[in-house]
mmCIF file of C-alpha atoms and ligand atoms in Angstrom:
data_model
loop_
_atom_site.group_PDB
_atom_site.id
_atom_site.type_symbol
_atom_site.label_atom_id
_atom_site.label_comp_id
_atom_site.label_asym_id
_atom_site.label_seq_id
_atom_site.Cartn_x
_atom_site.Cartn_y
_atom_site.Cartn_z
ATOM 1 C CA UNK A 13 65.475 176.110 100.729
ATOM 2 C CA UNK A 14 66.299 175.606 104.358
ATOM 3 C CA UNK A 15 63.352 174.135 106.156
ATOM 4 C CA UNK A 16 62.462 172.724 109.511
ATOM 5 C CA UNK A 17 60.018 169.864 109.692
ATOM 6 C CA UNK A 18 58.477 169.102 113.046
ATOM 7 C CA UNK A 19 57.775 165.525 112.166
ATOM 8 C CA UNK A 20 61.160 164.543 110.845
ATOM 9 C CA UNK A 21 62.999 167.048 113.018
ATOM 10 C CA UNK A 22 65.571 169.358 111.483
ATOM 11 C CA UNK A 23 66.174 169.447 107.725
ATOM 12 C CA UNK A 24 69.409 167.926 106.503
ATOM 13 C CA UNK A 25 67.423 165.341 104.509
ATOM 14 C CA UNK A 26 69.189 163.274 101.868
ATOM 15 C CA UNK A 27 67.173 164.975 99.148
ATOM 16 C CA UNK A 28 68.208 168.474 100.209
ATOM 17 C CA UNK A 29 70.733 170.436 98.206
ATOM 18 C CA UNK A 30 74.396 170.228 99.080
ATOM 19 C CA UNK A 31 74.794 170.343 102.840
ATOM 20 C CA UNK A 32 78.179 171.894 103.378
ATOM 21 C CA UNK A 33 79.686 172.460 106.790
ATOM 22 C CA UNK A 34 79.072 176.196 106.428
ATOM 23 C CA UNK A 35 75.369 175.816 105.572
ATOM 24 C CA UNK A 36 74.778 173.234 108.244
ATOM 25 C CA UNK A 37 76.353 175.411 110.912
ATOM 26 C CA UNK A 38 74.277 178.445 109.951
ATOM 27 C CA UNK A 39 71.110 176.381 109.862
ATOM 28 C CA UNK A 40 71.814 174.594 113.140
ATOM 29 C CA UNK A 41 72.739 177.792 114.966
ATOM 30 C CA UNK A 42 69.300 179.206 114.136
ATOM 31 C CA UNK A 43 67.593 175.920 115.003
ATOM 32 C CA UNK A 44 69.244 175.694 118.427
ATOM 33 C CA UNK A 45 68.768 179.392 119.151
ATOM 34 C CA UNK A 46 65.036 179.062 118.499
ATOM 35 C CA UNK A 47 65.062 176.145 120.950
ATOM 36 C CA UNK A 48 66.494 178.405 123.666
ATOM 37 C CA UNK A 49 70.126 177.255 123.514
ATOM 38 C CA UNK A 50 72.197 180.292 124.485
ATOM 39 C CA UNK A 51 75.611 179.445 123.052
ATOM 40 C CA UNK A 52 73.960 178.158 119.878
ATOM 41 C CA UNK A 53 76.871 178.731 117.466
ATOM 42 C CA UNK A 54 79.443 177.199 119.786
ATOM 43 C CA UNK A 55 77.254 174.172 120.478
ATOM 44 C CA UNK A 56 76.450 173.692 116.781
ATOM 45 C CA UNK A 57 80.150 173.656 115.987
ATOM 46 C CA UNK A 58 80.996 171.376 118.892
ATOM 47 C CA UNK A 59 78.290 168.871 117.983
ATOM 48 C CA UNK A 60 79.167 168.908 114.293
ATOM 49 C CA UNK A 61 82.836 168.327 115.068
ATOM 50 C CA UNK A 62 81.757 165.466 117.349
ATOM 51 C CA UNK A 63 79.497 163.919 114.693
ATOM 52 C CA UNK A 64 82.372 164.065 112.199
ATOM 53 C CA UNK A 65 84.934 162.818 114.758
ATOM 54 C CA UNK A 66 87.071 165.860 114.162
ATOM 55 C CA UNK A 67 88.134 169.128 115.822
ATOM 56 C CA UNK A 68 86.183 172.393 115.656
ATOM 57 C CA UNK A 69 89.140 174.025 113.913
ATOM 58 C CA UNK A 70 88.745 171.605 110.998
ATOM 59 C CA UNK A 71 85.269 173.023 110.340
ATOM 60 C CA UNK A 72 86.823 176.433 109.727
ATOM 61 C CA UNK A 73 89.552 174.982 107.560
ATOM 62 C CA UNK A 74 87.068 173.060 105.374
ATOM 63 C CA UNK A 75 83.779 175.025 105.320
ATOM 64 C CA UNK A 76 82.821 173.587 101.920
ATOM 65 C CA UNK A 77 83.173 169.952 102.942
ATOM 66 C CA UNK A 78 79.918 168.078 102.404
ATOM 67 C CA UNK A 79 78.434 165.511 104.737
ATOM 68 C CA UNK A 80 77.574 161.953 103.831
ATOM 69 C CA UNK A 81 74.007 160.779 104.562
ATOM 70 C CA UNK A 82 75.341 158.772 107.513
ATOM 71 C CA UNK A 83 77.106 161.793 108.982
ATOM 72 C CA UNK A 84 73.988 163.915 108.515
ATOM 73 C CA UNK A 85 71.867 161.314 110.259
ATOM 74 C CA UNK A 86 74.266 161.167 113.227
ATOM 75 C CA UNK A 87 74.318 164.942 113.479
ATOM 76 C CA UNK A 88 70.540 165.248 113.190
ATOM 77 C CA UNK A 89 70.052 162.897 116.148
ATOM 78 C CA UNK A 90 72.448 164.946 118.251
ATOM 79 C CA UNK A 91 70.889 168.322 117.561
ATOM 80 C CA UNK A 92 67.356 167.049 118.068
ATOM 81 C CA UNK A 93 68.346 165.724 121.490
ATOM 82 C CA UNK A 94 70.156 168.960 122.292
ATOM 83 C CA UNK A 95 67.163 171.077 121.426
ATOM 84 C CA UNK A 96 64.954 168.783 123.515
ATOM 85 C CA UNK A 97 67.085 169.618 126.581
ATOM 86 C CA UNK A 98 69.847 167.015 126.767
ATOM 87 C CA UNK A 99 72.977 168.785 128.083
ATOM 88 C CA UNK A 100 75.863 169.138 125.646
ATOM 89 C CA UNK A 101 78.237 167.150 127.872
ATOM 90 C CA UNK A 102 75.957 164.075 127.823
ATOM 91 C CA UNK A 103 75.873 164.191 124.026
ATOM 92 C CA UNK A 104 79.643 164.456 123.795
ATOM 93 C CA UNK A 105 80.091 161.824 126.506
ATOM 94 C CA UNK A 106 83.138 163.506 128.009
ATOM 95 C CA UNK A 107 84.031 166.652 129.886
ATOM 96 C CA UNK A 108 87.286 168.291 130.905
ATOM 97 C CA UNK A 109 87.653 168.837 134.617
ATOM 98 C CA UNK A 110 90.878 170.483 135.796
ATOM 99 C CA UNK A 111 93.689 168.149 134.757
ATOM 100 C CA UNK A 112 91.394 165.245 133.831
ATOM 101 C CA UNK A 113 89.144 164.054 131.036
ATOM 102 C CA UNK A 114 86.026 162.397 132.445
ATOM 103 C CA UNK A 115 83.325 160.297 130.890
ATOM 104 C CA UNK A 116 79.841 161.504 131.763
ATOM 105 C CA UNK A 117 76.358 160.171 131.112
ATOM 106 C CA UNK A 118 72.858 160.550 132.560
ATOM 107 C CA UNK A 119 73.885 158.686 135.721
ATOM 108 C CA UNK A 120 76.155 161.484 136.982
ATOM 109 C CA UNK A 121 76.145 165.199 137.562
ATOM 110 C CA UNK A 122 78.185 167.081 134.981
ATOM 111 C CA UNK A 123 81.138 168.495 136.944
ATOM 112 C CA UNK A 124 80.937 172.269 137.245
ATOM 113 C CA UNK A 125 83.375 175.192 137.156
ATOM 114 C CA UNK A 126 82.478 175.942 140.812
ATOM 115 C CA UNK A 127 83.782 172.523 141.751
ATOM 116 C CA UNK A 128 87.021 173.226 139.904
ATOM 117 C CA UNK A 129 87.342 176.272 142.161
ATOM 118 C CA UNK A 130 86.870 173.993 145.161
ATOM 119 C CA UNK A 131 89.650 171.660 143.976
ATOM 120 C CA UNK A 132 91.922 174.608 143.206
ATOM 121 C CA UNK A 133 91.370 175.987 146.689
ATOM 122 C CA UNK A 134 92.266 172.652 148.267
ATOM 123 C CA UNK A 135 95.438 172.406 146.181
ATOM 124 C CA UNK A 136 96.376 175.942 147.170
ATOM 125 C CA UNK A 137 95.745 175.341 150.892
ATOM 126 C CA UNK A 138 97.414 171.951 151.197
ATOM 127 C CA UNK A 139 100.275 172.407 148.711
ATOM 128 C CA UNK A 140 102.321 169.261 148.032
ATOM 129 C CA UNK A 141 100.930 166.718 150.486
ATOM 130 C CA UNK A 142 102.691 164.080 152.535
ATOM 131 C CA UNK A 143 102.934 160.583 151.035
ATOM 132 C CA UNK A 144 100.023 158.404 152.055
ATOM 133 C CA UNK A 145 97.558 161.239 152.606
ATOM 134 C CA UNK A 146 94.069 159.738 152.738
ATOM 135 C CA UNK A 147 91.184 161.641 151.266
ATOM 136 C CA UNK A 148 87.501 160.899 151.278
ATOM 137 C CA UNK A 149 85.198 162.173 148.529
ATOM 138 C CA UNK A 150 81.565 161.996 149.641
ATOM 139 C CA UNK A 151 79.128 161.840 146.716
ATOM 140 C CA UNK A 152 81.821 161.315 144.118
ATOM 141 C CA UNK A 153 79.523 161.154 141.042
ATOM 142 C CA UNK A 154 81.832 160.969 138.005
ATOM 143 C CA UNK A 155 84.793 160.849 140.399
ATOM 144 C CA UNK A 156 85.760 164.414 139.457
ATOM 145 C CA UNK A 157 87.077 165.708 142.796
ATOM 146 C CA UNK A 158 88.915 162.601 143.976
ATOM 147 C CA UNK A 159 90.474 161.888 140.584
ATOM 148 C CA UNK A 160 91.631 165.477 140.020
ATOM 149 C CA UNK A 161 93.270 165.529 143.458
ATOM 150 C CA UNK A 162 94.936 162.147 142.982
ATOM 151 C CA UNK A 163 96.351 163.255 139.630
ATOM 152 C CA UNK A 164 97.958 166.243 141.404
ATOM 153 C CA UNK A 165 99.098 164.223 144.423
ATOM 154 C CA UNK A 166 100.826 161.086 143.127
ATOM 155 C CA UNK A 167 101.327 159.592 146.589
ATOM 156 C CA UNK A 168 97.871 160.168 148.033
ATOM 157 C CA UNK A 169 95.057 157.614 148.303
ATOM 158 C CA UNK A 170 91.313 158.144 148.092
ATOM 159 C CA UNK A 171 88.052 156.571 149.102
ATOM 160 C CA UNK A 172 85.114 157.629 146.965
ATOM 161 C CA UNK A 173 81.552 157.131 148.172
ATOM 162 C CA UNK A 174 78.262 157.398 146.328
ATOM 163 C CA UNK A 175 74.761 156.066 146.768
ATOM 164 C CA UNK A 176 74.458 155.399 143.046
ATOM 165 C CA UNK A 177 75.884 152.137 141.641
ATOM 166 C CA UNK A 178 75.808 153.543 138.137
ATOM 167 C CA UNK A 179 77.750 156.631 139.149
ATOM 168 C CA UNK A 180 80.395 154.511 140.855
ATOM 169 C CA UNK A 181 80.782 152.335 137.761
ATOM 170 C CA UNK A 182 81.532 155.427 135.716
ATOM 171 C CA UNK A 183 83.798 156.901 138.409
ATOM 172 C CA UNK A 184 85.824 153.673 138.400
ATOM 173 C CA UNK A 185 86.180 153.860 134.630
ATOM 174 C CA UNK A 186 87.287 157.493 134.945
ATOM 175 C CA UNK A 187 89.871 156.569 137.567
ATOM 176 C CA UNK A 188 91.272 153.980 135.167
ATOM 177 C CA UNK A 189 91.297 156.396 132.224
ATOM 178 C CA UNK A 190 93.153 159.001 134.275
ATOM 179 C CA UNK A 191 95.727 156.582 135.672
ATOM 180 C CA UNK A 192 94.751 156.628 139.357
ATOM 181 C CA UNK A 193 92.818 153.366 139.655
ATOM 182 C CA UNK A 194 95.505 151.795 141.886
ATOM 183 C CA UNK A 195 95.070 154.520 144.512
ATOM 184 C CA UNK A 196 91.306 154.777 144.821
ATOM 185 C CA UNK A 197 88.623 152.587 146.384
ATOM 186 C CA UNK A 198 84.890 152.903 145.907
ATOM 187 C CA UNK A 199 82.042 152.257 148.317
ATOM 188 C CA UNK A 200 78.371 152.353 147.514
ATOM 189 C CA UNK A 201 76.556 153.562 150.630
ATOM 190 C CA UNK A 202 74.632 156.344 152.294
ATOM 191 C CA UNK A 203 77.309 158.951 153.142
ATOM 192 C CA UNK A 204 79.503 157.550 155.951
ATOM 193 C CA UNK A 205 77.297 154.613 156.927
ATOM 194 C CA UNK A 206 79.555 151.818 155.621
ATOM 195 C CA UNK A 207 83.051 153.200 155.976
ATOM 196 C CA UNK A 208 85.625 153.287 158.727
ATOM 197 C CA UNK A 209 88.958 154.891 159.457
ATOM 198 C CA UNK A 210 90.423 158.321 159.762
ATOM 199 C CA UNK A 211 91.048 160.694 156.885
ATOM 200 C CA UNK A 212 93.307 163.710 156.462
ATOM 201 C CA UNK A 213 90.887 165.383 154.108
ATOM 202 C CA UNK A 214 87.165 165.020 153.502
ATOM 203 C CA UNK A 215 85.650 166.760 150.489
ATOM 204 C CA UNK A 216 82.061 166.858 149.374
ATOM 205 C CA UNK A 217 79.937 168.548 146.781
ATOM 206 C CA UNK A 218 76.620 167.245 148.117
ATOM 207 C CA UNK A 219 73.144 167.780 146.682
ATOM 208 C CA UNK A 220 72.212 171.258 147.926
ATOM 209 C CA UNK A 221 69.434 172.557 145.675
ATOM 210 C CA UNK A 222 66.346 173.308 147.811
ATOM 211 C CA UNK A 223 63.518 170.956 146.812
ATOM 212 C CA UNK A 224 61.255 173.983 146.526
ATOM 213 C CA UNK A 225 63.530 175.406 143.766
ATOM 214 C CA UNK A 226 63.978 172.179 141.797
ATOM 215 C CA UNK A 227 61.080 172.642 139.407
ATOM 216 C CA UNK A 228 62.378 176.067 138.372
ATOM 217 C CA UNK A 229 65.795 174.756 137.281
ATOM 218 C CA UNK A 230 66.556 174.913 133.542
ATOM 219 C CA UNK A 231 65.537 171.736 131.704
ATOM 220 C CA UNK A 232 69.200 170.885 131.008
ATOM 221 C CA UNK A 233 69.858 170.773 134.750
ATOM 222 C CA UNK A 234 66.712 168.758 135.428
ATOM 223 C CA UNK A 235 68.078 166.183 132.965
ATOM 224 C CA UNK A 236 70.782 165.405 135.525
ATOM 225 C CA UNK A 237 70.121 162.836 138.300
ATOM 226 C CA UNK A 238 67.738 164.213 140.877
ATOM 227 C CA UNK A 239 69.607 162.556 143.760
ATOM 228 C CA UNK A 240 72.698 164.542 142.730
ATOM 229 C CA UNK A 241 70.891 167.860 143.086
ATOM 230 C CA UNK A 242 67.928 167.785 145.427
ATOM 231 C CA UNK A 243 69.088 168.647 148.942
ATOM 232 C CA UNK A 244 65.678 168.565 150.614
ATOM 233 C CA UNK A 245 64.015 171.514 152.342
ATOM 234 C CA UNK A 246 66.216 174.638 151.981
ATOM 235 C CA UNK A 247 68.845 172.365 150.412
ATOM 236 C CA UNK A 248 70.380 171.583 153.785
ATOM 237 C CA UNK A 249 69.229 168.020 154.521
ATOM 238 C CA UNK A 250 72.263 166.171 153.102
ATOM 239 C CA UNK A 251 74.800 168.774 154.260
ATOM 240 C CA UNK A 252 73.441 168.407 157.784
ATOM 241 C CA UNK A 253 73.774 164.609 157.667
ATOM 242 C CA UNK A 254 77.371 164.862 156.486
ATOM 243 C CA UNK A 255 78.369 167.505 159.011
ATOM 244 C CA UNK A 256 76.930 165.552 161.947
ATOM 245 C CA UNK A 257 78.677 162.299 161.024
ATOM 246 C CA UNK A 258 81.974 163.501 159.614
ATOM 247 C CA UNK A 259 83.947 164.513 162.757
ATOM 248 C CA UNK A 260 84.660 160.919 163.773
ATOM 249 C CA UNK A 261 86.152 160.232 160.333
ATOM 250 C CA UNK A 262 88.592 163.141 160.369
ATOM 251 C CA UNK A 263 91.989 162.912 162.005
ATOM 252 C CA UNK A 264 92.893 165.758 164.350
ATOM 253 C CA UNK A 265 94.271 168.495 162.129
ATOM 254 C CA UNK A 266 92.295 167.059 159.226
ATOM 255 C CA UNK A 267 90.296 169.332 156.972
ATOM 256 C CA UNK A 268 86.769 169.327 155.665
ATOM 257 C CA UNK A 269 85.763 171.135 152.471
ATOM 258 C CA UNK A 270 82.157 171.495 151.375
ATOM 259 C CA UNK A 271 80.679 173.066 148.289
ATOM 260 C CA UNK A 272 77.413 174.752 149.262
ATOM 261 C CA UNK A 273 74.626 176.698 147.601
ATOM 262 C CA UNK A 274 74.375 180.486 147.529
ATOM 263 C CA UNK A 275 72.726 181.720 150.737
ATOM 264 C CA UNK A 276 73.501 178.598 152.814
ATOM 265 C CA UNK A 277 76.716 179.737 154.434
ATOM 266 C CA UNK A 278 75.321 180.890 157.786
ATOM 267 C CA UNK A 279 73.360 177.683 158.316
ATOM 268 C CA UNK A 280 76.319 175.508 157.360
ATOM 269 C CA UNK A 281 78.677 177.443 159.609
ATOM 270 C CA UNK A 282 76.237 177.040 162.495
ATOM 271 C CA UNK A 283 75.962 173.293 161.873
ATOM 272 C CA UNK A 284 79.739 172.952 161.921
ATOM 273 C CA UNK A 285 80.159 174.914 165.168
ATOM 274 C CA UNK A 286 77.388 172.867 166.782
ATOM 275 C CA UNK A 287 79.468 169.702 166.428
ATOM 276 C CA UNK A 288 82.175 171.308 168.621
ATOM 277 C CA UNK A 289 84.680 169.333 166.571
ATOM 278 C CA UNK A 290 86.215 172.149 164.529
ATOM 279 C CA UNK A 291 88.472 174.976 165.601
ATOM 280 C CA UNK A 292 88.388 177.054 162.440
ATOM 281 C CA UNK A 293 85.457 177.424 160.115
ATOM 282 C CA UNK A 294 85.534 179.824 157.229
ATOM 283 C CA UNK A 295 83.843 180.485 153.937
ATOM 284 C CA UNK A 296 85.362 181.329 150.569
ATOM 285 C CA UNK A 297 83.633 183.286 147.854
ATOM 286 C CA UNK A 298 83.334 182.522 144.151
ATOM 287 C CA UNK A 299 84.149 185.016 141.396
ATOM 288 C CA UNK A 300 80.690 186.532 141.801
ATOM 289 C CA UNK A 301 81.362 187.173 145.506
ATOM 290 C CA UNK A 302 79.010 184.470 146.847
ATOM 291 C CA UNK A 303 80.209 182.157 149.614
ATOM 292 C CA UNK A 304 80.232 178.731 147.917
ATOM 293 C CA UNK A 305 82.979 176.865 149.762
ATOM 294 C CA UNK A 306 83.156 176.177 153.477
ATOM 295 C CA UNK A 307 86.328 174.820 155.030
ATOM 296 C CA UNK A 308 86.824 173.609 158.550
ATOM 297 C CA UNK A 309 89.756 172.355 160.582
ATOM 298 C CA UNK A 310 89.264 169.346 162.842
ATOM 299 C CA UNK A 311 91.014 169.818 166.153
ATOM 300 C CA UNK A 312 89.242 168.702 169.254
ATOM 301 C CA UNK A 313 88.117 165.163 169.994
ATOM 302 C CA UNK A 314 84.449 164.484 170.636
HETATM 303 C C1 SAM B 417 76.256 167.326 143.413
HETATM 304 S S1 SAM B 417 76.664 165.673 142.995
HETATM 305 C C2 SAM B 417 78.434 165.795 143.031
HETATM 306 C C3 SAM B 417 79.142 164.871 142.068
HETATM 307 C C4 SAM B 417 80.651 165.120 141.971
HETATM 308 N N1 SAM B 417 81.294 165.003 143.263
HETATM 309 C C5 SAM B 417 80.928 166.497 141.392
HETATM 310 O O1 SAM B 417 81.315 167.384 142.165
HETATM 311 O O2 SAM B 417 80.793 166.681 140.179
HETATM 312 C C6 SAM B 417 76.233 164.828 144.476
HETATM 313 C C7 SAM B 417 76.513 163.328 144.498
HETATM 314 O O3 SAM B 417 76.103 162.815 145.765
HETATM 315 C C8 SAM B 417 75.510 161.545 145.590
HETATM 316 N N2 SAM B 417 74.603 161.296 146.727
HETATM 317 C C9 SAM B 417 73.363 161.801 146.940
HETATM 318 N N3 SAM B 417 72.867 161.335 148.089
HETATM 319 C C10 SAM B 417 73.815 160.534 148.640
HETATM 320 C C11 SAM B 417 73.879 159.768 149.831
HETATM 321 N N4 SAM B 417 72.863 159.737 150.700
HETATM 322 N N5 SAM B 417 74.994 159.051 150.079
HETATM 323 C C12 SAM B 417 76.034 159.066 149.198
HETATM 324 N N6 SAM B 417 76.026 159.775 148.034
HETATM 325 C C13 SAM B 417 74.931 160.499 147.756
HETATM 326 C C14 SAM B 417 74.791 161.654 144.257
HETATM 327 O O4 SAM B 417 74.546 160.373 143.704
HETATM 328 C C15 SAM B 417 75.774 162.514 143.448
HETATM 329 O O5 SAM B 417 76.674 161.718 142.734
#
C-alpha cells in the first residue's frame, strides 16, 4: 500500500514492500504534483537520479532496481524539501548555463534562460573580440554571465562585482571550475562604488522585481536571495543607480547591456538618454515578444 504520512513525510519507509525505481517514481510524481510541482515526473526522475548518483537514463534501463535504506533516506529528504518549495537547482547543487556548469546554492540567484539570451545576444553583436577586452559584470551572483563570456572569449578579462560575500565566494569557485579563474577579478561592493577604470563592455542582470510584486512570486522564487530580486518601487531603483554611474566606467565605443523586467523598457530607455552619454539605445525582445534586454552604445564624453 502506498501511503503518505504527514509526520514522517513521504512513504518509502524501510518496512514498506519492495521500493523499485518504477514504484518510487510513480509515487513521487503524485506526491510532488499534489504539492504543486508542475514538471512533477521530470523532477522526480531528476532527483532520484541525483540521490542514486546516476543518470536519468539509467532509471529507464533498470526500472526494477531496488533502493537501499540509505538511498531511500537520501531521496526522501530531497523530495520533502522540493515539495516544501526549495528549487530543484538548489537540491541538485549545479545548473547548466550556456557553455558552463555552475554550482548554485541559496546564496545566489539560479541563472535563467532569459539571461542565456542576453549572453547569446552579446556574443552575436560583438563576435570574436579583440585580445584584452575588459568586461564588467555588475551583480555577478553565481558568476554566470562573466564566466560564460570568458569561456567564449579566451583572451578577454573580467571584473565581477556583487554586494554579497557569499555569492562572490561561489562565483570564484565557479570561475575555477570552468577554467577562467586567471582572467577574472572579484570585488565586493555596492555597484560601481569601489572600482575604477574603463571597460569595453558592461553587463548587468540587476534586481528588477518591483517590491510591490515580491509577495506574489512563486515560493520557489522567494526561496532565492531577496537582494538578487527586489528592485525597489516599480523595480527600477537599482537599474537607475547603475545607469547614472556607469557612463564614466565605459570607454567611448563601449557597450552596456542590461536585462530588465517586462514593462520597464520605456523607463530604462529614458534613464539612459537622460545621461546624454549614449548615442544608440535599443531594446531586444524575448521569444514571447517582450522587451527584456536593453543595449546602449557609449559615445560622447560627459
Ligand atoms: C538578478 S541577480 C543576477 C545574478 C547573475 N548575474 C545572473 O544573471 O544569474 C542580481 C545580483 O545583484 C546583486 N546585487 C544586488 N544589489 C547589489 C548592489 N547594490 N551592488 C552590487 N550587487 C548587487 C545580488 O546580490 C545578485 O547577485
